[in-house]
Amino acid sequence: MNNEYIPFSSEILEVIKHTDIEYTFRLAYKGEVRPGQFFEVSLPKYGEAPISVSGIGEECVDLTIRRVGKVTNEIFEHYVGDKLRLRGPYGNGFDIEQYKGKELVVVAGGTGLSPVRGVVDYFASHPDEVESMTLIAGFKTVKDILFLEDLARWRQSIEIILTVDCGEADAVCQVGLVTEHLPKLKNRNIQNAAAIVVGPPPMMRFTCLGLLELGYLESNIWVSQERKMCCGIGKCGHCKINDVYVCVDGPVFNYTRAKHLID
């Protein structure tokens, strides 16, 4: 009988720096994985941390990690050729098939762009599979923007609204909260409009309310409710809200269910 708590070893294939505290670690991995799922990344003596999948390759996955604590501080001391230990992937992730043929908008705040990067990348590469595609991505400042090369490439096939909380607007980046840009969405058929919202809880709350005001159906809105995920298999109870285990039943939820997940 397999012990689900035992991690496997994965080699670091590439390290991509975005900001001083946010890097993407490209790790060797063979197996099925969806955008929005997560791995538990661990190092002996330091512990483990849940990290969302930010990219999927043929024999690798990208994990974009922010340096914020004991485990992640130690991860940042590892480089190409070193190995990290992984468990997963866990959770349900985003189902690409649900968004095909829709007028899709993805609203991401800060590192919330990481778990939806795979979705955006797919439809930016297959724009004919959606009626339209818009990404609204918000960051604190210009220095905090992630995936600059991806954003430049995505602009060639989808509409992108890039905004920062403070600073000066230019030809590429605007200033303001992501919610301020929702009225700019030009939906031809609101019944066929779908939205994915990922970011800090207040941002997700007000973005979802803004989308509902525009006429979006609750059943056509999805969020990622990443919250205190520890074991990944619904045993420890840290992520439990009512009768829901976020690490197993989520972290991706349809809004019809997510609106009831209140601590």
Short mmCIF file of C-alpha atoms in Angstrom, two decimals:
data_model
loop_
_atom_site.label_atom_id
_atom_site.label_comp_id
_atom_site.label_asym_id
_atom_site.label_seq_id
_atom_site.Cartn_x
_atom_site.Cartn_y
_atom_site.Cartn_z
CA MET A 1 0.00 0.00 0.00
CA ASN A 2 1.45 3.35 -1.08
CA ASN A 3 2.00 6.10 1.48
CA GLU A 4 0.53 9.28 -0.08
CA TYR A 5 2.65 11.48 2.19
CA ILE A 6 5.95 10.29 0.68
CA PRO A 7 7.22 12.77 -1.94
CA PHE A 8 9.21 12.03 -5.08
CA SER A 9 12.39 13.75 -6.24
CA SER A 10 12.31 16.20 -9.17
CA GLU A 11 15.26 17.88 -10.88
CA ILE A 12 15.29 21.64 -11.45
CA LEU A 13 15.61 22.13 -15.21
CA GLU A 14 15.48 25.93 -15.29
CA VAL A 15 15.08 28.90 -12.94
CA ILE A 16 13.41 32.04 -14.31
CA LYS A 17 13.58 35.26 -12.32
CA HIS A 18 10.57 37.59 -12.48
CA THR A 19 11.13 39.88 -9.49
CA ASP A 20 13.50 39.90 -6.53
CA ILE A 21 11.17 37.58 -4.61
CA GLU A 22 9.36 35.65 -7.36
CA TYR A 23 11.00 32.98 -9.49
CA THR A 24 9.63 30.20 -11.68
CA PHE A 25 11.20 26.80 -11.09
CA ARG A 26 10.86 24.46 -14.08
CA LEU A 27 10.87 20.92 -12.71
CA ALA A 28 11.05 17.51 -14.36
CA TYR A 29 7.67 15.79 -14.26
CA LYS A 30 5.89 13.14 -16.32
CA GLY A 31 2.18 12.71 -15.79
CA GLU A 32 -1.19 14.36 -16.15
CA VAL A 33 -1.63 17.80 -14.62
CA ARG A 34 -4.09 20.67 -15.09
CA PRO A 35 -3.70 24.44 -14.69
CA GLY A 36 -4.90 25.40 -11.22
CA GLN A 37 -3.74 22.20 -9.54
CA PHE A 38 -0.92 22.37 -7.01
CA PHE A 39 2.06 20.42 -5.72
CA GLU A 40 3.36 20.20 -2.19
CA VAL A 41 7.04 21.19 -2.49
CA SER A 42 9.28 20.04 0.32
CA LEU A 43 12.85 20.05 1.57
CA PRO A 44 14.08 17.84 4.40
CA LYS A 45 14.37 19.70 7.73
CA TYR A 46 12.53 22.75 6.35
CA GLY A 47 9.01 21.50 5.67
CA GLU A 48 6.74 21.79 2.65
CA ALA A 49 4.57 24.41 0.95
CA PRO A 50 1.67 24.23 -1.54
CA ILE A 51 2.61 25.78 -4.89
CA SER A 52 0.23 26.19 -7.84
CA VAL A 53 1.15 24.90 -11.28
CA SER A 54 1.97 27.89 -13.49
CA GLY A 55 2.99 26.05 -16.63
CA ILE A 56 2.80 22.59 -18.18
CA GLY A 57 5.35 21.09 -20.58
CA GLU A 58 5.75 17.67 -22.15
CA GLU A 59 8.02 16.41 -19.40
CA CYS A 60 8.04 19.31 -16.95
CA VAL A 61 5.91 21.64 -14.86
CA ASP A 62 6.47 25.26 -13.86
CA LEU A 63 6.01 26.32 -10.25
CA THR A 64 6.15 30.07 -9.67
CA ILE A 65 7.25 30.66 -6.10
CA ARG A 66 7.29 33.78 -3.93
CA ARG A 67 10.03 34.01 -1.31
CA VAL A 68 8.01 34.60 1.86
CA GLY A 69 9.02 32.11 4.55
CA LYS A 70 11.20 29.30 5.84
CA VAL A 71 10.49 26.76 3.11
CA THR A 72 10.47 29.15 0.17
CA ASN A 73 13.61 30.91 1.42
CA GLU A 74 15.43 27.58 1.25
CA ILE A 75 13.96 26.69 -2.16
CA PHE A 76 15.52 29.89 -3.52
CA GLU A 77 18.94 28.51 -2.56
CA HIS A 78 18.52 25.73 -5.15
CA TYR A 79 19.50 26.02 -8.80
CA VAL A 80 19.53 24.10 -12.10
CA GLY A 81 20.57 20.51 -11.50
CA ASP A 82 19.50 20.51 -7.87
CA LYS A 83 16.44 18.56 -6.78
CA LEU A 84 13.27 19.39 -4.89
CA ARG A 85 10.77 16.93 -3.49
CA LEU A 86 7.17 16.98 -4.68
CA ARG A 87 3.82 15.46 -3.80
CA GLY A 88 0.90 15.77 -6.16
CA PRO A 89 -0.57 17.14 -8.29
CA TYR A 90 -3.54 17.81 -6.03
CA GLY A 91 -6.92 19.47 -6.48
CA ASN A 92 -9.23 19.65 -9.47
CA GLY A 93 -7.76 22.49 -11.55
CA PHE A 94 -9.32 24.30 -14.50
CA ASP A 95 -11.02 22.25 -17.22
CA ILE A 96 -10.07 23.82 -20.56
CA GLU A 97 -13.07 22.17 -22.24
CA GLN A 98 -15.49 24.26 -20.12
CA TYR A 99 -14.30 27.49 -21.72
CA LYS A 100 -14.15 26.52 -25.39
CA GLY A 101 -16.59 28.47 -27.53
CA LYS A 102 -17.11 31.07 -24.78
CA GLU A 103 -16.40 34.78 -24.57
CA LEU A 104 -13.77 34.25 -21.90
CA VAL A 105 -12.33 36.82 -19.50
CA VAL A 106 -9.59 35.99 -17.00
CA VAL A 107 -9.11 38.44 -14.14
CA ALA A 108 -5.93 37.90 -12.12
CA GLY A 109 -4.42 39.84 -9.25
CA GLY A 110 -0.70 39.61 -8.51
CA THR A 111 0.53 36.05 -8.18
CA GLY A 112 -3.02 34.97 -9.04
CA LEU A 113 -1.79 35.04 -12.63
CA SER A 114 0.31 31.93 -11.92
CA PRO A 115 -2.47 29.31 -11.59
CA VAL A 116 -4.33 30.67 -14.64
CA ARG A 117 -1.23 31.07 -16.82
CA GLY A 118 -1.83 27.65 -18.38
CA VAL A 119 -5.39 28.59 -19.35
CA VAL A 120 -4.35 31.92 -20.86
CA ASP A 121 -1.43 30.33 -22.67
CA TYR A 122 -3.66 27.63 -24.18
CA PHE A 123 -6.24 30.01 -25.61
CA ALA A 124 -3.61 32.54 -26.70
CA SER A 125 -2.16 29.67 -28.76
CA HIS A 126 -5.63 28.48 -29.87
CA PRO A 127 -7.65 31.72 -30.27
CA ASP A 128 -10.02 30.01 -32.70
CA GLU A 129 -11.33 27.83 -29.85
CA VAL A 130 -12.96 30.76 -28.02
CA GLU A 131 -15.33 33.45 -29.24
CA SER A 132 -13.07 36.03 -27.61
CA MET A 133 -10.41 36.16 -24.91
CA THR A 134 -9.55 39.01 -22.55
CA LEU A 135 -7.00 39.01 -19.73
CA ILE A 136 -7.19 41.68 -17.03
CA ALA A 137 -4.07 41.41 -14.87
CA GLY A 138 -3.34 43.69 -11.93
CA PHE A 139 -0.16 44.19 -9.91
CA LYS A 140 0.97 46.57 -7.17
CA THR A 141 3.67 48.27 -9.25
CA VAL A 142 5.41 47.83 -12.60
CA LYS A 143 8.29 46.06 -10.81
CA ASP A 144 5.86 43.39 -9.57
CA ILE A 145 4.59 42.32 -13.00
CA LEU A 146 5.08 38.61 -13.70
CA PHE A 147 5.55 36.75 -17.01
CA LEU A 148 6.55 39.77 -19.09
CA GLU A 149 7.64 37.66 -22.06
CA ASP A 150 4.36 35.73 -21.98
CA LEU A 151 2.33 38.93 -21.81
CA ALA A 152 4.12 40.28 -24.89
CA ARG A 153 3.43 37.05 -26.78
CA TRP A 154 -0.19 36.79 -25.64
CA ARG A 155 -0.92 40.32 -26.87
CA GLN A 156 -0.52 39.08 -30.43
CA SER A 157 -3.69 36.98 -30.23
CA ILE A 158 -5.80 38.08 -27.24
CA GLU A 159 -6.81 41.35 -25.62
CA ILE A 160 -4.84 42.25 -22.51
CA ILE A 161 -5.55 44.97 -19.96
CA LEU A 162 -2.50 45.32 -17.72
CA THR A 163 -2.90 47.58 -14.70
CA VAL A 164 -0.98 48.57 -11.57
CA ASP A 165 -2.22 49.99 -8.27
CA CYS A 166 0.21 52.89 -8.31
CA GLY A 167 2.63 54.51 -10.72
CA GLU A 168 2.27 56.12 -14.10
CA ALA A 169 0.29 54.87 -17.07
CA ASP A 170 2.01 54.22 -20.39
CA ALA A 171 1.25 52.58 -23.73
CA VAL A 172 1.31 49.10 -22.16
CA CYS A 173 0.24 49.50 -18.54
CA GLN A 174 -2.68 51.38 -17.01
CA VAL A 175 -3.27 52.50 -13.43
CA GLY A 176 -6.16 51.36 -11.27
CA LEU A 177 -7.83 48.33 -9.75
CA VAL A 178 -8.84 45.43 -11.98
CA THR A 179 -12.49 46.05 -11.13
CA GLU A 180 -12.33 49.47 -12.77
CA HIS A 181 -11.75 47.80 -16.11
CA LEU A 182 -14.69 45.38 -16.02
CA PRO A 183 -17.08 47.87 -17.72
CA LYS A 184 -14.69 47.90 -20.68
CA LEU A 185 -15.57 44.29 -21.51
CA LYS A 186 -17.45 44.08 -24.79
CA ASN A 187 -19.57 40.96 -24.60
CA ARG A 188 -21.71 40.20 -27.62
CA ASN A 189 -23.69 37.47 -25.82
CA ILE A 190 -23.60 37.75 -22.03
CA GLN A 191 -25.24 34.34 -21.70
CA ASN A 192 -22.17 32.86 -23.39
CA ALA A 193 -19.64 34.88 -21.38
CA ALA A 194 -17.41 33.00 -18.92
CA ALA A 195 -14.97 34.33 -16.34
CA ILE A 196 -12.07 33.03 -14.26
CA VAL A 197 -11.11 35.12 -11.23
CA VAL A 198 -7.96 34.47 -9.15
CA GLY A 199 -6.23 36.73 -6.66
CA PRO A 200 -6.48 38.07 -3.11
CA PRO A 201 -9.91 37.35 -1.49
CA PRO A 202 -11.14 40.99 -1.51
CA MET A 203 -10.19 41.35 -5.17
CA MET A 204 -12.02 38.13 -6.07
CA ARG A 205 -15.11 39.17 -4.11
CA PHE A 206 -15.52 42.55 -5.74
CA THR A 207 -14.57 41.26 -9.18
CA CYS A 208 -17.24 38.57 -9.00
CA LEU A 209 -19.81 41.14 -7.84
CA GLY A 210 -18.79 43.39 -10.72
CA LEU A 211 -19.21 40.57 -13.22
CA LEU A 212 -22.64 39.72 -11.83
CA GLU A 213 -23.66 43.36 -12.22
CA LEU A 214 -22.66 43.13 -15.88
CA GLY A 215 -25.00 40.16 -16.29
CA TYR A 216 -22.61 37.23 -16.06
CA LEU A 217 -24.31 34.04 -14.94
CA GLU A 218 -23.12 32.68 -11.60
CA SER A 219 -22.64 29.29 -13.25
CA ASN A 220 -20.23 30.85 -15.76
CA ILE A 221 -17.80 32.22 -13.16
CA TRP A 222 -14.93 30.19 -11.65
CA VAL A 223 -12.54 31.12 -8.84
CA SER A 224 -9.51 29.53 -7.21
CA GLN A 225 -9.98 29.39 -3.45
CA GLU A 226 -6.43 28.65 -2.32
CA ARG A 227 -6.65 28.49 1.46
CA LYS A 228 -4.43 26.86 4.11
CA MET A 229 -3.78 23.77 1.98
CA CYS A 230 -1.41 21.46 3.85
CA CYS A 231 -1.81 17.72 3.34
CA GLY A 232 -3.37 17.87 -0.13
CA ILE A 233 -5.50 14.79 0.46
CA GLY A 234 -8.24 15.99 2.81
CA LYS A 235 -6.84 14.46 6.01
CA CYS A 236 -5.44 17.29 8.13
CA GLY A 237 -8.50 19.56 8.00
CA HIS A 238 -6.59 22.86 7.85
CA CYS A 239 -8.35 23.95 4.65
CA LYS A 240 -11.82 22.75 5.67
CA ILE A 241 -14.74 25.19 5.25
CA ASN A 242 -18.02 23.71 6.46
CA ASP A 243 -18.05 20.29 4.77
CA VAL A 244 -15.65 21.28 1.97
CA TYR A 245 -11.96 20.39 1.80
CA VAL A 246 -10.37 23.03 -0.43
CA CYS A 247 -7.35 20.83 -1.26
CA VAL A 248 -9.58 18.03 -2.58
CA ASP A 249 -12.86 19.66 -3.68
CA GLY A 250 -11.00 22.71 -5.01
CA PRO A 251 -9.01 24.84 -5.16
CA VAL A 252 -11.00 25.67 -8.31
CA PHE A 253 -14.70 26.20 -7.64
CA ASN A 254 -17.63 27.35 -9.69
CA TYR A 255 -19.03 30.55 -8.19
CA THR A 256 -22.37 28.83 -7.43
CA ARG A 257 -20.46 26.84 -4.82
CA ALA A 258 -17.70 29.26 -3.96
CA LYS A 259 -20.12 31.97 -2.80
CA HIS A 260 -21.06 29.74 0.16
CA LEU A 261 -17.44 29.11 1.26
CA ILE A 262 -17.23 31.71 4.00
CA ASP A 263 -15.04 31.33 7.10
#
